[in-house]
Coordinates of C-alpha atoms in Angstrom, one line a residue:
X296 CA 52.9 -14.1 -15.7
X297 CA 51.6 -14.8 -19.0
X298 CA 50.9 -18.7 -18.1
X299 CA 49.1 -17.3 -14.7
X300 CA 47.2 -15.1 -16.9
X301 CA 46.1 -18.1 -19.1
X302 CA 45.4 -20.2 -16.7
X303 CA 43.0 -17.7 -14.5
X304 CA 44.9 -17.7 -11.4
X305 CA 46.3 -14.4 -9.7
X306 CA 48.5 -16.2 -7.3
X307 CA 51.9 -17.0 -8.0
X308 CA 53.3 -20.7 -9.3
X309 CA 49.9 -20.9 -10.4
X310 CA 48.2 -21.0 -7.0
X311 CA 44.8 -18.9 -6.5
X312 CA 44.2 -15.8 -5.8
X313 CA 43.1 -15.4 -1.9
X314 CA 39.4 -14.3 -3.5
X315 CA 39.5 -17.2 -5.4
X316 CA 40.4 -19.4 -2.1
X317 CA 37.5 -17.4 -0.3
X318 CA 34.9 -18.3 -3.4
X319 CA 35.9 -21.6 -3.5
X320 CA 35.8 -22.5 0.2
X321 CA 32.0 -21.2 0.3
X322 CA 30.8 -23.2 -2.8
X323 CA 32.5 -25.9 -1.1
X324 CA 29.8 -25.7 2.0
X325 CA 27.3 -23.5 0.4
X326 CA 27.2 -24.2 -3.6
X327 CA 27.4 -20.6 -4.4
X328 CA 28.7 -21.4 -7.7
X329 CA 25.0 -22.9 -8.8
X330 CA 23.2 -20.7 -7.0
X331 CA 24.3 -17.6 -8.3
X332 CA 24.6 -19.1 -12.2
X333 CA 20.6 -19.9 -11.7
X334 CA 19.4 -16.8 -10.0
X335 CA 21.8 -14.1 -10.8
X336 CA 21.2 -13.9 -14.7
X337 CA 17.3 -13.9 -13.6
X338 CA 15.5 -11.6 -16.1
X339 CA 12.8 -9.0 -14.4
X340 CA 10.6 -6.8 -16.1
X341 CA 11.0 -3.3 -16.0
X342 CA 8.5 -0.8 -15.4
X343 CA 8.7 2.8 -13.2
X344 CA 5.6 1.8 -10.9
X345 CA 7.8 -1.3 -9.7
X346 CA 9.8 1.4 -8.1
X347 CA 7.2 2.3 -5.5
X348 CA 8.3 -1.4 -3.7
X349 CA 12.1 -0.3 -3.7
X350 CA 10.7 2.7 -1.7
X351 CA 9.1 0.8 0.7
X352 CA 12.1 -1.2 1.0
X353 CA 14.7 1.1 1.1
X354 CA 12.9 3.6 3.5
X355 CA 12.6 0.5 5.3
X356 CA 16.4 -0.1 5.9
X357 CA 16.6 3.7 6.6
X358 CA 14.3 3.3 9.4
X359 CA 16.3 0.5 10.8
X360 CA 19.4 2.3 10.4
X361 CA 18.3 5.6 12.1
X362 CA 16.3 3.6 14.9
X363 CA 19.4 1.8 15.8
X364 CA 21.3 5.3 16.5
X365 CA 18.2 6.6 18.3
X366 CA 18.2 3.6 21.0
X367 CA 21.7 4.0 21.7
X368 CA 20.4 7.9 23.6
X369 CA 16.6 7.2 24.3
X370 CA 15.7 6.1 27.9
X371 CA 11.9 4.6 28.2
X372 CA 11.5 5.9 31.6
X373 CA 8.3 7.2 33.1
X374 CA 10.0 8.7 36.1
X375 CA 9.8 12.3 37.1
X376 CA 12.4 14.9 36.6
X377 CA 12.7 18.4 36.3
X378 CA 14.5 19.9 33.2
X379 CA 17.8 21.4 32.9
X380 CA 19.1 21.3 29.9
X381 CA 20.3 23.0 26.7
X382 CA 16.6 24.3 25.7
X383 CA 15.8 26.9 28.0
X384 CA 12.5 27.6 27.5
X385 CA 11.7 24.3 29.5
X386 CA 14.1 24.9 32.3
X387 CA 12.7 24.1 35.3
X388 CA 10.0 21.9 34.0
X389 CA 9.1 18.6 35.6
X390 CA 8.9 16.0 33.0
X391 CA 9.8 12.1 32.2
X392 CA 12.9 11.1 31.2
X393 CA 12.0 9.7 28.3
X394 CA 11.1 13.5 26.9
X395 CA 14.1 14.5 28.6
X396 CA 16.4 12.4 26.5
X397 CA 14.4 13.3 23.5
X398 CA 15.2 16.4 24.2
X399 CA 18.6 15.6 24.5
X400 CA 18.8 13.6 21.2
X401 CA 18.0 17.1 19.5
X402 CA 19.8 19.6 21.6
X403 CA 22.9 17.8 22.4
X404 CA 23.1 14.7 20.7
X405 CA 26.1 15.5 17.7
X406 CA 23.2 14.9 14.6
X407 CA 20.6 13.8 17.3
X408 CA 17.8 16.0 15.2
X409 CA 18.6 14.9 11.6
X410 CA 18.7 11.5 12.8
X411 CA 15.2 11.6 14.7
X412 CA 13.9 13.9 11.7
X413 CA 14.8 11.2 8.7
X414 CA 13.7 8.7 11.1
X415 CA 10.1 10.3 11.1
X416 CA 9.8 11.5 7.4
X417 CA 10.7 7.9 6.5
X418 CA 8.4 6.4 8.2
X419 CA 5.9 8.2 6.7
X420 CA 7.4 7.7 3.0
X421 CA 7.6 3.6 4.2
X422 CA 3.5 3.9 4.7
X423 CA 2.8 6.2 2.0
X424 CA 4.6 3.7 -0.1
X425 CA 3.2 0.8 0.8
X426 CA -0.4 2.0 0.3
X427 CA 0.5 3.4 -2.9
X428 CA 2.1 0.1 -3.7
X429 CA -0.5 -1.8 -2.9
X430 CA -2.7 0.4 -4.8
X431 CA -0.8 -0.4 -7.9
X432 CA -0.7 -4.2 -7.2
X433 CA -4.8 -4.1 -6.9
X434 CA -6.0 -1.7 -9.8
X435 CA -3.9 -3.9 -12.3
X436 CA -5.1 -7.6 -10.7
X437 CA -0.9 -8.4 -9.7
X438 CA -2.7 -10.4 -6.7
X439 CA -4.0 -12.9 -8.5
X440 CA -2.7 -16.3 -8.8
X441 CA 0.5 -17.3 -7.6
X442 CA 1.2 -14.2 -5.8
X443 CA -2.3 -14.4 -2.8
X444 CA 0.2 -14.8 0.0
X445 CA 2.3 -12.0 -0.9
X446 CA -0.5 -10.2 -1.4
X447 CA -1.8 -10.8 2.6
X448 CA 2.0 -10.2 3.6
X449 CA 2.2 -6.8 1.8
X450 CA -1.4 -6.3 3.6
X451 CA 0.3 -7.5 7.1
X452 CA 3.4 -5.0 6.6
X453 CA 0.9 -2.1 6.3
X454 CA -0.8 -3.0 9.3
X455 CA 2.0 -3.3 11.7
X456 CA 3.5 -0.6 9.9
X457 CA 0.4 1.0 11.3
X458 CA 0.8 0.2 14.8
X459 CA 5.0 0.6 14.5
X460 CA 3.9 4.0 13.7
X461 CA 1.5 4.6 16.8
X462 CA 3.9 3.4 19.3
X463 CA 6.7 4.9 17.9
X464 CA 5.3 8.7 18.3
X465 CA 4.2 7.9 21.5
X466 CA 7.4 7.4 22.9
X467 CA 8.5 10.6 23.1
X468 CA 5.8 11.7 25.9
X469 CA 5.1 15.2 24.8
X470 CA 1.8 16.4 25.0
X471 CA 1.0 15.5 21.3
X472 CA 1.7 11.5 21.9
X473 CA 0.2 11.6 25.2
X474 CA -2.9 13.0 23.4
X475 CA -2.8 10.0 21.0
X476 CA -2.5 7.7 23.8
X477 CA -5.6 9.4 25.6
X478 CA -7.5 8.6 22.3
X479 CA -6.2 5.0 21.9
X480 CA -7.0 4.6 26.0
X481 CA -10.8 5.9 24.9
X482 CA -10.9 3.2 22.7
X483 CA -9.7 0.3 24.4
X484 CA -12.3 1.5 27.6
X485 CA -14.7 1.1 24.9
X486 CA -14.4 -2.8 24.6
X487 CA -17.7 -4.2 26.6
X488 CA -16.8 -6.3 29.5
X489 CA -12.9 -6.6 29.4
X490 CA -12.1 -2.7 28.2
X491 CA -11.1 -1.4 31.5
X492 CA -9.0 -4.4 32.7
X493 CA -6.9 -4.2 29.3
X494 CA -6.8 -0.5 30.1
X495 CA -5.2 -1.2 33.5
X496 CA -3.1 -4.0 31.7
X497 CA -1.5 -1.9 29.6
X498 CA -1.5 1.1 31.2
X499 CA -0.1 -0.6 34.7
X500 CA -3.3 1.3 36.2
X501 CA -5.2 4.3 35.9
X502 CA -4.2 6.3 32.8
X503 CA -1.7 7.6 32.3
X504 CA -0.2 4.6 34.6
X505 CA 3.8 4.9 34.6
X506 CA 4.1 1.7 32.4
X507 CA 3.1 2.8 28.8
X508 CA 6.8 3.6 27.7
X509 CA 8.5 1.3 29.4
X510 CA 6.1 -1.8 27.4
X511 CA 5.7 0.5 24.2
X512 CA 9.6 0.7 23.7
X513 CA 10.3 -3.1 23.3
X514 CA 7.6 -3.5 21.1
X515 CA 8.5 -0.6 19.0
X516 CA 12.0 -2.0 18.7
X517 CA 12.3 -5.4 19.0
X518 CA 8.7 -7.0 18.4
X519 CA 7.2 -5.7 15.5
X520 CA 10.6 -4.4 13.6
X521 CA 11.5 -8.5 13.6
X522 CA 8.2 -10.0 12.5
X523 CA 8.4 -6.9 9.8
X524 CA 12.0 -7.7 9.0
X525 CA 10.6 -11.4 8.7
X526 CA 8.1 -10.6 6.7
X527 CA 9.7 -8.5 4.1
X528 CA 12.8 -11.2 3.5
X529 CA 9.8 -13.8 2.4
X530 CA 8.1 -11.1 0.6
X531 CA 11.3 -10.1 -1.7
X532 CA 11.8 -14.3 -1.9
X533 CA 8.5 -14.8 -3.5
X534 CA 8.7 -11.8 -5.7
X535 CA 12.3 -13.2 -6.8
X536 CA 10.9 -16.7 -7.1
X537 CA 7.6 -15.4 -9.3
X538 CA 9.3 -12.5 -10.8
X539 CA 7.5 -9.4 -11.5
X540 CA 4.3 -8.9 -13.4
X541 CA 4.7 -7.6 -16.8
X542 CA 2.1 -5.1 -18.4
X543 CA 0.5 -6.6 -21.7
X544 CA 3.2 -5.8 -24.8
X545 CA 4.2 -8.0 -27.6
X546 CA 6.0 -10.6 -26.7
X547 CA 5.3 -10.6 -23.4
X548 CA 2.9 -13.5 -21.9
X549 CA 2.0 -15.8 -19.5
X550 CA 5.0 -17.7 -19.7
X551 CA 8.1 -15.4 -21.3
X552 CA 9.6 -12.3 -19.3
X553 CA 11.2 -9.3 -21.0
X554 CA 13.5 -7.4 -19.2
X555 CA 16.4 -7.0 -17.8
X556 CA 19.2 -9.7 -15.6
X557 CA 19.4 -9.5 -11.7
X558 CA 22.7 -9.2 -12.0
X559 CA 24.4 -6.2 -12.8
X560 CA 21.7 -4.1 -14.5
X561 CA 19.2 -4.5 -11.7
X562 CA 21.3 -4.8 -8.9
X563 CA 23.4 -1.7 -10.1
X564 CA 20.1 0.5 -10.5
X565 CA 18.8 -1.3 -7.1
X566 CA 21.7 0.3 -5.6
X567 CA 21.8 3.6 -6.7
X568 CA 18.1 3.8 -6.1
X569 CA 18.8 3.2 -2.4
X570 CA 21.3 5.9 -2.2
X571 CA 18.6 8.4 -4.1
X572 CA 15.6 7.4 -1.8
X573 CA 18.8 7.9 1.1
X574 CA 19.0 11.4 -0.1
X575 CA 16.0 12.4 -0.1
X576 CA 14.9 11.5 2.9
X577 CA 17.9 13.5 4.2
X578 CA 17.4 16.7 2.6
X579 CA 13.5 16.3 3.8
X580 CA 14.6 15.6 7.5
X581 CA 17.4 18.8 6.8
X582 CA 15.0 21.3 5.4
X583 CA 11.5 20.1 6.6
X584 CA 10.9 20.5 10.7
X585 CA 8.5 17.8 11.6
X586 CA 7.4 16.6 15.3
X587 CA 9.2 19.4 16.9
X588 CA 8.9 18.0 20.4
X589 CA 9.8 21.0 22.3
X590 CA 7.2 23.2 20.8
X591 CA 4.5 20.9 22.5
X592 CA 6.3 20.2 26.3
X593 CA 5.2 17.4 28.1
X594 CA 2.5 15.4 28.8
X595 CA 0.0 16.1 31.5
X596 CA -3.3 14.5 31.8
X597 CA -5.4 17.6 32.1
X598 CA -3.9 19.2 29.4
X599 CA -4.0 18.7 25.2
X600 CA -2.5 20.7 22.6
X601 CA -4.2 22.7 20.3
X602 CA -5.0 21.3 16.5
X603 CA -3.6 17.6 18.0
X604 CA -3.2 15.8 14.7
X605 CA -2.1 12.1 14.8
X606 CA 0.1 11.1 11.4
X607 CA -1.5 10.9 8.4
X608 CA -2.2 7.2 8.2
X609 CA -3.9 6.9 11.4
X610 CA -6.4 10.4 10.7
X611 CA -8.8 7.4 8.8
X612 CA -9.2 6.2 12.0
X613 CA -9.8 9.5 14.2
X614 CA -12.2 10.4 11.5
X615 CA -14.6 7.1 12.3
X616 CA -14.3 8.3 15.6
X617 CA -14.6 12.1 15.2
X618 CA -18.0 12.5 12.8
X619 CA -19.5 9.2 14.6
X620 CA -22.5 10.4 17.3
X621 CA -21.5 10.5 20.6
X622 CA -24.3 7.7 21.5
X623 CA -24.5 5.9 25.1
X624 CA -26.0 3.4 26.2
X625 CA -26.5 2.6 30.4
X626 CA -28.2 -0.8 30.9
X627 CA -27.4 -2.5 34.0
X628 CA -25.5 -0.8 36.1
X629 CA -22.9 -0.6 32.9
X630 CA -22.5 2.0 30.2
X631 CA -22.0 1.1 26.7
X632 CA -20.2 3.7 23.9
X633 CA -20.9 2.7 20.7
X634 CA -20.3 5.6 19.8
X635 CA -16.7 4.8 20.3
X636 CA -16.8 1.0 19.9
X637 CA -18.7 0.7 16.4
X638 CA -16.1 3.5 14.4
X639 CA -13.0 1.2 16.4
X640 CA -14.1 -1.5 15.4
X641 CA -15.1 -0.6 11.4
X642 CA -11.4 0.6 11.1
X643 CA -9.6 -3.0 10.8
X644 CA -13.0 -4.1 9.6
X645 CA -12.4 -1.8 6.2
X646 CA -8.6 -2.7 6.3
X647 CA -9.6 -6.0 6.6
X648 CA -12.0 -5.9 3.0
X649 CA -8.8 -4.9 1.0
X650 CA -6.6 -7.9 2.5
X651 CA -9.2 -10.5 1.8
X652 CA -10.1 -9.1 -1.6
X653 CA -7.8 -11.4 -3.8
X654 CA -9.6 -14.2 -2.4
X655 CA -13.3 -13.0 -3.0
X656 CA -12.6 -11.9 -6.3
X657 CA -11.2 -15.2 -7.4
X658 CA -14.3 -17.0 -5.6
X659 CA -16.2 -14.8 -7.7
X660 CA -14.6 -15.3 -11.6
X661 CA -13.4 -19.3 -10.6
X662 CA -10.3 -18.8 -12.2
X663 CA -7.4 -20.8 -11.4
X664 CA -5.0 -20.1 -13.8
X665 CA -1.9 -18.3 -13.3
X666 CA -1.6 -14.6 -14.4
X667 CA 1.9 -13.1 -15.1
X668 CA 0.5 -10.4 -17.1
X669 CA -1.2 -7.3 -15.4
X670 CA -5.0 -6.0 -16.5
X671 CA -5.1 -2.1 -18.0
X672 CA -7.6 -0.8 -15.0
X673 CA -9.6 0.3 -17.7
X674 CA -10.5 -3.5 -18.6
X675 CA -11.9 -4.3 -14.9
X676 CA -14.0 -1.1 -14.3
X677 CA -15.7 -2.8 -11.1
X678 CA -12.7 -3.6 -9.3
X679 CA -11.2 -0.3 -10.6
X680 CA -14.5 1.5 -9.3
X681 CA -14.1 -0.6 -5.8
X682 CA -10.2 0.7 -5.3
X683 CA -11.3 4.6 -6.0
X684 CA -14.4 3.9 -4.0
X685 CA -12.3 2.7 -1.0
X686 CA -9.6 5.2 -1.6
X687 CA -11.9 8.1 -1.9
X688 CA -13.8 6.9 2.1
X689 CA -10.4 7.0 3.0
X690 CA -10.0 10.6 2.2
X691 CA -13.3 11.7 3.0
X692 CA -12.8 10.5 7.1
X693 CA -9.0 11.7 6.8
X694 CA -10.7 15.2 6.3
X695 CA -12.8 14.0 9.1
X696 CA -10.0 13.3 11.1
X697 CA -8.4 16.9 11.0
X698 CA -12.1 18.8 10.7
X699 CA -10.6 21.4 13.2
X700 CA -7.9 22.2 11.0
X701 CA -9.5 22.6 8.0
X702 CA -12.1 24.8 9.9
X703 CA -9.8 26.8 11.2
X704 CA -7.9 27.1 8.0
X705 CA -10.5 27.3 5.6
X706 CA -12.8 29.5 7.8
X707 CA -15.5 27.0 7.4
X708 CA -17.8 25.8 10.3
X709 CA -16.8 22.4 12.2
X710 CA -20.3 21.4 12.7
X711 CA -20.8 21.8 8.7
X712 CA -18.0 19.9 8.1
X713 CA -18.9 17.1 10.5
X714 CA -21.7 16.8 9.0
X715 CA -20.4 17.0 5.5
X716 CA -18.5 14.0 6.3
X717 CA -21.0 11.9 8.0
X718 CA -23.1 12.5 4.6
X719 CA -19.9 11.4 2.3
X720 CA -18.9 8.5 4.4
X721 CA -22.4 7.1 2.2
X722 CA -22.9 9.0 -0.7
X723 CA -18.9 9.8 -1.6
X724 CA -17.6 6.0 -1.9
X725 CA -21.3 5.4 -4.1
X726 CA -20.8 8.5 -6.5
X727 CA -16.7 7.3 -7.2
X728 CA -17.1 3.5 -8.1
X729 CA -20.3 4.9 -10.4
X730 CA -17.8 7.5 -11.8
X731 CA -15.1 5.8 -11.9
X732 CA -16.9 3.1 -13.6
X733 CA -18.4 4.6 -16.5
X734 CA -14.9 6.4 -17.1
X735 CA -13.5 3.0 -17.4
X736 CA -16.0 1.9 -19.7
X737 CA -15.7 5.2 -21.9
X738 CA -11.6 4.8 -22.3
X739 CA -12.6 0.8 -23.4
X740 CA -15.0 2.3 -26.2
X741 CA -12.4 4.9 -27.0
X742 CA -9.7 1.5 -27.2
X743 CA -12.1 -0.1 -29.7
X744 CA -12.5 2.5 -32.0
X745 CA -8.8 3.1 -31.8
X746 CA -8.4 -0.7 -32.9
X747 CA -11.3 -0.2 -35.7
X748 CA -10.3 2.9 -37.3
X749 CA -6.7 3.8 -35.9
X750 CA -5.8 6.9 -34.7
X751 CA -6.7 10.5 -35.3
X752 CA -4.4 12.6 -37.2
X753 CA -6.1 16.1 -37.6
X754 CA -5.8 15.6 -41.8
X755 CA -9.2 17.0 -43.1
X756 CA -9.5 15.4 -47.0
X757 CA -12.4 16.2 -49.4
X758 CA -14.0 13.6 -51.0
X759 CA -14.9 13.3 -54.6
X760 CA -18.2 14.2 -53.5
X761 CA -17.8 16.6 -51.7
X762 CA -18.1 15.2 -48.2
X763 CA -15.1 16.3 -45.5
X764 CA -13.8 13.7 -43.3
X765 CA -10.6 13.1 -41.4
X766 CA -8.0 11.0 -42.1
X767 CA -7.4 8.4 -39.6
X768 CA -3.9 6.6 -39.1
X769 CA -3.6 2.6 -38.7
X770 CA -2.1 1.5 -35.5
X771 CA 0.8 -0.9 -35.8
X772 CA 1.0 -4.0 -34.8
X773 CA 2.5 -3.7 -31.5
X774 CA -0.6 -0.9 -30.4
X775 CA -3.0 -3.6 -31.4
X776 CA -1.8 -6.1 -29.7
X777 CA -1.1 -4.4 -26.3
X778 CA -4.9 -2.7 -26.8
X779 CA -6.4 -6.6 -27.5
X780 CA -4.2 -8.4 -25.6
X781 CA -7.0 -9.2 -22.3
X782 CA -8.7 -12.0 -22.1
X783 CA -12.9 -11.5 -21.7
X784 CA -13.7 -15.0 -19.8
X785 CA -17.3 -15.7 -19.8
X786 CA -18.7 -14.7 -16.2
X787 CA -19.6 -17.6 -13.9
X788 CA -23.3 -18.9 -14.4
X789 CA -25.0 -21.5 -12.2
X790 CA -26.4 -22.7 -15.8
X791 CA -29.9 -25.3 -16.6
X792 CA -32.1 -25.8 -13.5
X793 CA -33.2 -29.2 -15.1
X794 CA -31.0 -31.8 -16.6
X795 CA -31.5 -33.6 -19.7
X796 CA -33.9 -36.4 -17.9
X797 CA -35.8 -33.6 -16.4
X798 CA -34.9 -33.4 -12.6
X799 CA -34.6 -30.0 -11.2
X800 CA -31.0 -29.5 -10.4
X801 CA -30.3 -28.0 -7.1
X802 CA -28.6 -25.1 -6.5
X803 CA -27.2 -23.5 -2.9
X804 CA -27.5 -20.0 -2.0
X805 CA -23.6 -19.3 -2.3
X806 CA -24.0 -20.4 -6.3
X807 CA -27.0 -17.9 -6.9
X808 CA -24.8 -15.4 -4.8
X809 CA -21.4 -15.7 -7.0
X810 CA -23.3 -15.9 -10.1
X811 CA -25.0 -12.7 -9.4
X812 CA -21.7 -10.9 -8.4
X813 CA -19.9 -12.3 -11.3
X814 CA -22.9 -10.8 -13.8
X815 CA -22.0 -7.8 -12.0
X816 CA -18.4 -7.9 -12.4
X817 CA -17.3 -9.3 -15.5
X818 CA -21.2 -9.1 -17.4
X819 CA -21.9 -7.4 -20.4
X820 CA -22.6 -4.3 -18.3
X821 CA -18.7 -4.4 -17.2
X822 CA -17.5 -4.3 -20.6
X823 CA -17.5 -3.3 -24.1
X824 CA -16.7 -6.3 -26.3
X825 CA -12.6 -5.8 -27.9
X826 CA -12.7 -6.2 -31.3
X827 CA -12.5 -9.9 -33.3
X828 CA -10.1 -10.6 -36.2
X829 CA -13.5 -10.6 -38.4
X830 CA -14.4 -7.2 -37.7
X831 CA -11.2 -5.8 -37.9
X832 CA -10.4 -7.9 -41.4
X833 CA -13.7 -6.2 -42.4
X834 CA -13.1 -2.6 -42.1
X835 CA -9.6 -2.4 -43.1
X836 CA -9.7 -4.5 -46.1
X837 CA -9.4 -2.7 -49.7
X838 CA -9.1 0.9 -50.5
X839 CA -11.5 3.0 -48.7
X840 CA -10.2 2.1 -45.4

């Protein structure tokens, strides 16, 4: 036994353990031996706002999970029947299958209910968290070079989260979805030209058609889960391959990572993490009713349900649609509605700005370099002031979208709130970036004093002379650094007009054009100068510091 032990075998006469056989066959064909020596002593940073990503992730899986169960009970069937079943209030009630066997799922179903309920509250979180996740990613520059693809697959998960989400909740057919549908239908008969015959398309003729489930369920399942599923695999391999961003700290640069090995610290809190975000989600779905189907009943064409609210990250859209005019235009013998077509289209026109953003802003500064460690927001105030500006129309047409509601709640006039938000779609976004801006610039003034004179400490000492002043504390090193640590690259500047022989240099529109956004962005109007060694050397040296 003792030799055995020696020798690292837990078979007997020496042989290997069966584990051991297993290992060794797969390095054999697969070379897990190298592969795990390289990656699984990998050294991420650590930092709680990387967490928001393992929510997205993890509420992810959970919808996977809890959309597998659902299949095995839901029928995508547009025929007729007529109701009788464990929820009497509908007995008797002609309906389609498909809210029939919803119906069933959380009447008679053993955990039917839960299961639909954590699979709707987590796809809610799996939104919430990627916005907020991106959110992060932009307001401390993480998409800047190497990570601009992962930036525009993070962007493409939101979107077809987006649309996962819309054909999900219409599955059901209750009067709620059917409403939604009605409004996407509006806005597809919107499209000039080809609107009605992608209506009939979809719809397999007149809305509501009897073909809408039937070509929503496959999608919702199959199509868009898989090119997600795709997506995030290549999305956690680039993160893995680039590692994580690290927030500016001593030690920590553009080539060395502090933190912690893949394997076991990270993996052990990766998976613990899972089973908390789990648990969460389940006591939500246990204690928190939401989409309770059989309080809205069916779908019928000439009816709609009272306060019809669509899920929180599609009101942005309803509320282009909701304070736009109600203009038409008849030319022709055909009828135009911009009045539905402009707001339908602006929505993936703004989603659109965010996903190309990386790539303006490094048109804009020309730098090529790689950046591994993350900008205080407070040290880019323009693209700080663009993110709040963007996040603050988003609010302002998500009230927009639910204007009835908050009438009704808040006893206030819909008209006055229509029109409240077709003045803050203009003046809101304008008033936050200016805000938001000179906030930024304020907290980098407050930064250099810090630097100059250290910190505060609420000590009053009288001078010889009779002066009172207060006794300021020196930072250490560590506070310096991480408050000096940014870079302030000149901004781009299309430079002499004339050359040294004296020929007039020319120069293209798109030169004048970056040169005047990158005055505007990184300019001595976009920043207060950090402090040099010189100045600081100067007022700290000798007594009276």
């Amino acid at each position: 036994m003792e030799d055995d032990a020696r020798s690292g075998h837990g078979g007997r006469g020496g042989e290997p353990a069966k584990g051991e056989r297993v290992a060794d066959w797969a390095d054999g064909r697969l070379g897990v031996y190298g592969l795990a020596r390289t990656n699984l002593r990998k050294v991420f940073p650590d930092h709680w706002s990387f967490m928001l990503g393992e929510v997205c992730l993890y509420s992810f899986l959970v919808l996977i999970l809890t959309g597998i169960y659902l299949t095995l009970f839901f029928e995508p069937s547009s025929a007729e029947v007529v109701y009788d079943g464990s929820y009497v209030p509908l007995n008797g009630i002609p309906m389609t299958r498909a809210y029939e066997s919803t119906l069933d799922i959380s009447f008679d179903v053993r955990g039917g209910l839960l299961i639909r309920q954590i699979h709707h509250w987590s796809a809610l979180v799996f939104v919430t968290g990627m916005l907020v996740h991106m959110m992060r990613v932009f307001f401390t520059g993480a998409f800047r070079k190497p990570r601009e693809v992962n930036w525009l697959f993070g962007w493409t998960l939101l979107m077809l989260g987006i649309l996962t989400g819309l054909t999900g909740y219409s599955l059901p057919d209750d009067l709620l979805s059917g409403t939604g549908i009605r409004f996407a239908d509006g806005a597809i008969l919107s499209i000039p030209v080809v609107g009605t015959y992608l209506s009939f398309f979809l719809f397999g003729g007149e809305f509501p058609g009897h073909d809408i489930i039937s070509r929503l369920y496959p999608i919702h399942v199959l199509l868009l889960p898989g090119i997600m599923l795709g997506l995030v695999v290549a999305h956690l391999i680039l993160v893995f391959f680039h590692k994580h961003t690290q927030y500016p700290g001593p030690g920590r640069d553009q080539k060395s990572v502090i933190g912690m090995p893949f394997m076991p610290v990270y993996m052990a809190k990766a998976g613990g993490f899972f089973f908390l975000v789990f648990g969460v989600l389940t006591v939500m779905a246990g204690v928190a009713t939401i989409n309770p189907v059989w309080a809205f009943g069916p779908y019928r064409p000439d009816l709609v349900t009272t306060g019809a609210q669509p899920d929180w990250y599609l009101g942005f859209s309803e509320g282009l649609i909701r304070v736009m005019p109600g203009w038409e235009i008849s030319a022709w013998g055909h009828t135009l509605i911009p009045g539905v077509l402009i707001p339908f289209s602006l929505f993936p026109l703004i989603l659109l700005a965010l996903g190309l953003y990386p790539f303006v802003e490094g048109w804009i500064s020309g730098d090529k370099r790689e950046h591994h460690i993350l900008d205080r927001p407070r040290n880019v105030p323009v693209r700080t002031g663009l993110g709040v500006a963007w996040l603050t129309l988003y609010v302002v047409l998500l009230i927009g979208g639910g204007n009835d509601i908050v009438a009704t709640h808040l006893h206030l006039s819909i008209n006055a709130i229509t029109w409240f938000v077709r003045i803050a779609v203009f003046v809101g976004p304008v008033a936050a970036f200016m805000v938001t801006k000179r906030i930024c610039l304020g907290l980098q003034r407050r930064d250099r004093e810090k630097v100059l004179h250290g910190r505060e400490t609420g000590t009053i000492k009288r001078l010889p002379h009779g002066e009172y002043v207060e006794v300021h504390e020196p930072l250490g090193r560590e506070q310096l650094f991480t408050l000096t640590q940014h870079e302030e690259q000149p901004p781009y500047e299309i430079g002499a007009r004339v050359d040294h022989n004296g020929v007039r240099r020319p120069v293209t529109v798109s030169q004048r054009v970056r040169a005047r956004l990158a005055r505007a962005m990184f300019g001595p109007e976009s920043r207060i100068p950090k402090p040099t060694p010189e100045e600081y050397r100067e007022l700290t040296r000798g007594p009276g510091h």
